């Protein structure tokens, strides 16, 4: 059995988390939990949503080469632990990382057979509306995320597939089709 690494990236507000979560559930792909130095949002749980670390703890793990990839996103560290990726692949399981574009590029360098999938809205107006509707972030954070979105969008060409998330169900189906097509083990 051989698992494959899939990476889903895209600006925040593109719907990538919702799509990825749904697809993981539907295809029975275990959740891979990232580490971050950002503070938990209301309702987020350590070890379920993220491993919440202090900046110092995160930097210690960087120094010890514990990360498969990591990046500074919106002013905080986010990273995937090497162990999380290797454990899944060694068991022959597919793994989906929902990470930012800098992490996506690093993942491809580390594992050339990684499949990179970029998720976006049809245009920037829709993205802004989605970010504002979430109501989880302050105006300052929303502005920062919009600025970063423009930078993220310029990485689209580095990705193997692009999903334009107009209708959630269609986007979910597209991601499922890509994973089924690109998996080493056909279900
Ligand atoms: P949020 O703060 O909204 O949970 O996530 C912010 C951004 O960090 C998202 O674009 C998300 O994809 C990215 N992110 C989450 N986990 C990781 C990770 O492990 N590595 C990298 N490079 N980015 C991540």
GROMACS .gro file of C-alpha atoms in nm, residues 19 22-23 26 119 162-178:
model
   22
   19UNK     CA    1  -1.408   2.160   0.127
   22UNK     CA    2  -1.590   1.741   0.394
   23UNK     CA    3  -1.368   1.543   0.158
   26UNK     CA    4  -1.622   1.134   0.284
  119UNK     CA    5  -0.871   2.663  -0.428
  162UNK     CA    6  -0.726   2.471  -0.959
  163UNK     CA    7  -1.070   2.445  -0.804
  164UNK     CA    8  -1.292   2.751  -0.845
  165UNK     CA    9  -1.530   2.731  -0.553
  166UNK     CA   10  -1.856   2.869  -0.688
  167UNK     CA   11  -2.082   2.600  -0.550
  168UNK     CA   12  -1.963   2.405  -0.249
  169UNK     CA   13  -2.096   2.068  -0.368
  170UNK     CA   14  -1.925   2.102  -0.707
  171UNK     CA   15  -1.598   2.200  -0.544
  172UNK     CA   16  -1.617   1.900  -0.310
  173UNK     CA   17  -1.681   1.669  -0.604
  174UNK     CA   18  -1.386   1.812  -0.795
  175UNK     CA   19  -1.150   1.752  -0.504
  176UNK     CA   20  -1.279   1.396  -0.462
  177UNK     CA   21  -1.227   1.328  -0.833
  178UNK     CA   22  -0.870   1.461  -0.820
   0.00000   0.00000   0.00000
